Amino acid sequence: MSEQNIRLDLFDRIDKPVNKGFVAILALLALAGAAAFVSMISGEDPSRGWIIFHVNFLVFTGISLGAIIFTAAAFLSKAGWHGPLRRFAEGFVFFLPVSYLFYWIIVLFGKDYIFPWIGSHDPLVEAKRGYLNMPFLTFRGGFGLLVLYVTSWAFVRTSLRPDLRKIKDRLTGFRKSMAERISAGWRGDEAEATALHRTRSRLAPSLVLIYVVVVTILSIDLVMSLAPTWFSTLFGAYFFMGAFLSGLAATAIATVLLTRRYGLDDVVTKSQYHDLGKLMFGFSVFWAYLFWSQFLVVWYGNLPLETQFIVVRKFPIWQNLSIAVFLCLFLIPFWGLITRFAKMTPATHMLFAVVISFGFFIERFDLVVPSLNPTPDAFPFGIGELLVTLGYLSIFLLCYIAFMRTFPIVPIVGLKRKAEHASGNA
Amino acid sequence: MAVTAAPKRLADVFRDINRDILATLDAPGPGYYLLLAFVVSLVGLGAFAFTYQTYWGLGVAGYAPPVMWGVYITNFVFWVGIAHSGTLISAILYLFRAKWRTSVNRSAEAMTVFAVMTAGLFPMIHLGRVWKFYYLFPYYPNRLTVWPNFKSPLIWDVFAVSTYLTVSSLFLFVGLIPDVASARDRCKDWRKPFYTVLSLGWQGTDEQWRHYNRAYLFMAALATPLVLSVHSVVSWDFAVSIVPGWHTTIFAPYFVAGAIFSGLGMVITILVPLRKLFNLEKYITVDHFEDMAKLVLVTSTIVLYAYLVEYFTAWYSGEAVEKASTWWRLFGDYWWATWTMLICNGIIPLLLWFKKMRRNLMVLFIISIFVNIGMWFERFVIIVTSLAHEYMPSMWRYYTPSWVEWSILIGSFGWWAMYFLMFIKMLPVVSIAEYKELMAREAEEAHA
């Protein structure tokens, strides 16, 4: 923890204004999405509006959390290579307040369209009434997410603090006030570095544990309970590991795009792409493993209560979607990312990250929609759904851009001095 | 100045490493032979019990319907689990570039191979008519079209465990090549031909090193999915049935985490005394133990998570049988086994949240013993309590293992320890080549 590498030169490079046209388009799309959502829920079939809102809530919350958990996991395992990528992943933290708001919108206003057990009198549902009731669900989700989001922000804050301390004099306006606030009470470089490391060492494992617990509960409440008599012990783990994978993929996309825009090739080197690619590859295989572990046991046991979930997703209208999920989250990235070349070339790296992210969206769609609407007349994805999804994406990106405008997009303090690991086993 | 000093110092370091580690191969003292005699006598006890059982039939074990899988299958799963740390440390941690693995991977790998050898015995012991063991291999029954049932997870098990034995032995032997060559060059006694064969003509040329590193990387990459798959397949022996308490989707990852947990527990149990006896404090440091302790904590948390999710889902499912089975497991006749498991695996390892505890070897040693006990009981609880309390109340029954089963369990520990004791005197317990590489790399980093 001796003298740290301070790269003020990086700050000059990344201090570029944002493309106003792009932001305007995103804002328009967000408005269009909001309008589409309002017209859907006030139209003749409000449930479709609520369902797509719910799906997107799960997708973008999952991505944001997955990316932040990646930084915590990398910190815990002392993965020095992730330093330059850290901020790209941390940026998703700005979506969390929005996600929290959307959670309340769902449980307060959308509950009758989302939770089929509310009016159900099935004896199996009655048996779990002690858990599946609206007050308890609202409370545990609202409280759990709050704790999770606050911890996430606290963890990201510890990462920002030393950087903002160094650059705050060069900032103006809102950025300056944020920097002042976050770096307030500085105790001197040496003492601060030790103290920050201590805080991070405590926050990181807590954050991972809270993530696991809260997202497991969320997976049961917001997804498993949509098929109220279905249950699977692995589902929680499957759900949060999927979100972790999507966080990696989103980080990869952000890394490629931002590195290119700001000319950071000397900071984010090939070996970073290689390592991130390996992680995406590995967790995509791991996703397939969890999928298979769950599928095999249910298929082999062949108990109606358990197979109902899979049977619906094999209905003709859903079958191709289910296959596409498997292709996008496993088979395509598996064969695509298997070579070192594909992992290290930004274009292919990003291509497969996009495939994984898209796969993650259709996976969450496939987990939610067939439970609520098992036999629709036509595939329930029309222009309204598209607009809501794009609106969500725009809000998500706007939050990310806001973060990247407020804070430096690469760590200024504490990057390793050289391209540190000569890929140990090349 | 610094440039010339570095290689010299490194050469000294290398010489010390050779000397210290190869010193473990020197002629053992009387204590070693005493210990060896003790473990061999345990094997004798197990062999006696097994002979007795073979003569009188499987009735001398505590088996009675509905509990037809008992301590033997528990032992099988337990030992396969123990076998997981070796490949975790040598393959997965290698891919993750966790440097600390270097000092412990050799002993973990050796332990793995011996644990698989122990585990492999139990399906045969469990057969009763052990002379029919070859029916386990699909070739023979298929030729006779007796039982070509590839849908049975028991057959998957045969494939998984034999593949695992093959790959983990290969891994051990490939890793040994450069070290055995060092031992060969230094050895003057009867072991020299043995080392000569194992070192496969190793001369340490650049070409050989290049191929060697390549081979090691590929084996690590191939062994990693294998580690996950082996215990997953073992878990499916249970999970694909519809026995309440067995049929649950989380079993595969939960078994894998449990296996790694128990394997690391065993590695700590053997390394704490080993390091002391062989004066390897310089090579297997407290830092390494702390890293292992962290992994123990992680896997313990996963296992605890799985327990809680299982209990919750049993209630959440709303199914009477599932609920009753779980309730009985926790508060029924076998409550003592279940709570032993919960406390040893879920509660005691929580101590490792404290850095002081992770760095105190005595505490770590004691915790690791509890981990071993807890993981044996976990398998016992899963297998026995589920079978003893299935769907039909008229078929509920309390199973107690007989002296034959206990003796064979004790014998299996002797059998495994016997191999391990022989190993520590025949082969270097710390990887010399990898340790040197680590030293060299650290020196390089310090200069850069």
CSV table of C-alpha atoms in Angstrom, one decimal, chain A residues 78 81 124 127-128 130-132 205 209 212 216 220 224-225 228 230-234 236-237 240 275 278-279 286 289-290 292-294 296-298 300-301 303 305-306 418 421 423-426, chain B residues 94-97 151-153 156 214 217 228-229 232 236 239-242 247-253 256 291 294 301 305 309-310 312-313 315-319 322-323 353 391 437 441 445 448:
chain,number,residue,atom,x,y,z
A,78,LYS,CA,-7.6,-10.1,-5.7
A,81,TRP,CA,-6.3,-7.3,-13.9
A,124,LEU,CA,-51.3,-25.7,-2.9
A,127,ALA,CA,-50.6,-23.8,1.8
A,128,LYS,CA,-48.0,-21.1,1.1
A,130,GLY,CA,-47.8,-17.4,4.8
A,131,TYR,CA,-45.1,-16.5,2.3
A,132,LEU,CA,-47.1,-15.5,-0.8
A,205,PRO,CA,-18.2,-9.9,1.1
A,209,LEU,CA,-23.9,-12.2,0.5
A,212,VAL,CA,-27.3,-13.7,-3.1
A,216,THR,CA,-32.8,-15.4,-4.4
A,220,ILE,CA,-38.9,-16.6,-5.9
A,224,MET,CA,-41.1,-18.5,-9.4
A,225,SER,CA,-44.4,-17.4,-7.9
A,228,PRO,CA,-47.6,-20.5,-8.2
A,230,TRP,CA,-44.1,-24.7,-9.3
A,231,PHE,CA,-40.9,-24.9,-7.3
A,232,SER,CA,-37.3,-25.6,-7.8
A,233,THR,CA,-34.5,-25.3,-5.2
A,234,LEU,CA,-31.9,-24.4,-7.7
A,236,GLY,CA,-32.5,-18.8,-7.0
A,237,ALA,CA,-28.9,-19.7,-7.8
A,240,PHE,CA,-28.5,-14.7,-9.8
A,275,ASP,CA,-9.5,-12.3,-19.1
A,278,LYS,CA,-12.5,-16.1,-20.4
A,279,LEU,CA,-14.9,-15.1,-17.6
A,286,PHE,CA,-21.6,-22.4,-15.9
A,289,TYR,CA,-24.5,-26.3,-16.2
A,290,LEU,CA,-27.0,-24.8,-13.9
A,292,TRP,CA,-28.9,-28.6,-17.2
A,293,SER,CA,-28.8,-29.5,-13.5
A,294,GLN,CA,-32.2,-28.1,-13.1
A,296,LEU,CA,-32.3,-33.1,-15.9
A,297,VAL,CA,-33.6,-33.6,-12.4
A,298,VAL,CA,-37.1,-32.3,-13.4
A,300,TYR,CA,-36.1,-37.5,-15.1
A,301,GLY,CA,-38.3,-37.2,-12.0
A,303,LEU,CA,-43.5,-35.1,-11.5
A,305,LEU,CA,-45.9,-30.2,-10.4
A,306,GLU,CA,-42.3,-29.7,-11.5
A,418,LYS,CA,2.6,-1.8,-16.2
A,421,HIS,CA,0.3,-9.9,-15.9
A,423,SER,CA,-0.7,-13.7,-19.3
A,424,GLY,CA,0.7,-16.4,-17.0
A,425,ASN,CA,0.0,-19.5,-19.0
A,426,ALA,CA,-0.1,-18.3,-22.6
B,94,TYR,CA,-4.2,-22.9,-11.9
B,95,LEU,CA,-6.6,-21.4,-14.5
B,96,PHE,CA,-7.4,-18.6,-12.1
B,97,ARG,CA,-3.6,-18.0,-11.6
B,151,LYS,CA,-30.5,-44.3,-18.5
B,152,SER,CA,-29.4,-45.4,-15.0
B,153,PRO,CA,-27.3,-42.8,-13.2
B,156,TRP,CA,-23.0,-42.6,-15.4
B,214,ARG,CA,1.2,-26.6,-22.9
B,217,LEU,CA,-2.6,-26.0,-19.4
B,228,LEU,CA,-17.8,-30.2,-11.7
B,229,SER,CA,-19.3,-33.1,-13.6
B,232,SER,CA,-22.8,-33.7,-10.2
B,236,TRP,CA,-27.9,-37.4,-9.7
B,239,ALA,CA,-31.7,-36.4,-7.4
B,240,VAL,CA,-33.2,-38.1,-10.4
B,241,SER,CA,-35.2,-40.5,-8.3
B,242,ILE,CA,-38.3,-39.2,-6.7
B,247,HIS,CA,-35.3,-35.2,-5.6
B,248,THR,CA,-34.3,-31.6,-5.7
B,249,THR,CA,-32.7,-29.5,-8.4
B,250,ILE,CA,-30.1,-27.9,-6.3
B,251,PHE,CA,-28.3,-31.2,-5.7
B,252,ALA,CA,-25.7,-31.0,-8.4
B,253,PRO,CA,-24.0,-27.6,-7.6
B,256,VAL,CA,-19.9,-30.0,-5.9
B,291,ASP,CA,-6.3,-18.6,1.5
B,294,LYS,CA,-11.2,-18.4,2.8
B,301,THR,CA,-21.6,-20.6,2.8
B,305,TYR,CA,-27.3,-21.7,1.5
B,309,VAL,CA,-33.1,-23.2,0.4
B,310,GLU,CA,-33.9,-26.9,0.6
B,312,PHE,CA,-37.6,-23.4,2.7
B,313,THR,CA,-38.6,-25.0,-0.6
B,315,TRP,CA,-42.2,-25.9,3.0
B,316,TYR,CA,-43.0,-23.7,0.0
B,317,SER,CA,-43.8,-26.6,-2.2
B,318,GLY,CA,-46.9,-27.3,-0.1
B,319,GLU,CA,-46.4,-31.0,-0.7
B,322,GLU,CA,-41.9,-33.3,1.1
B,323,LYS,CA,-42.7,-31.3,4.2
B,353,TRP,CA,-14.9,-14.8,9.1
B,391,TYR,CA,-43.8,-42.3,1.1
B,437,GLU,CA,9.0,-20.8,-11.2
B,441,ARG,CA,8.5,-14.7,-11.3
B,445,GLU,CA,8.3,-8.6,-10.6
B,448,ALA,CA,10.5,-4.6,-12.9
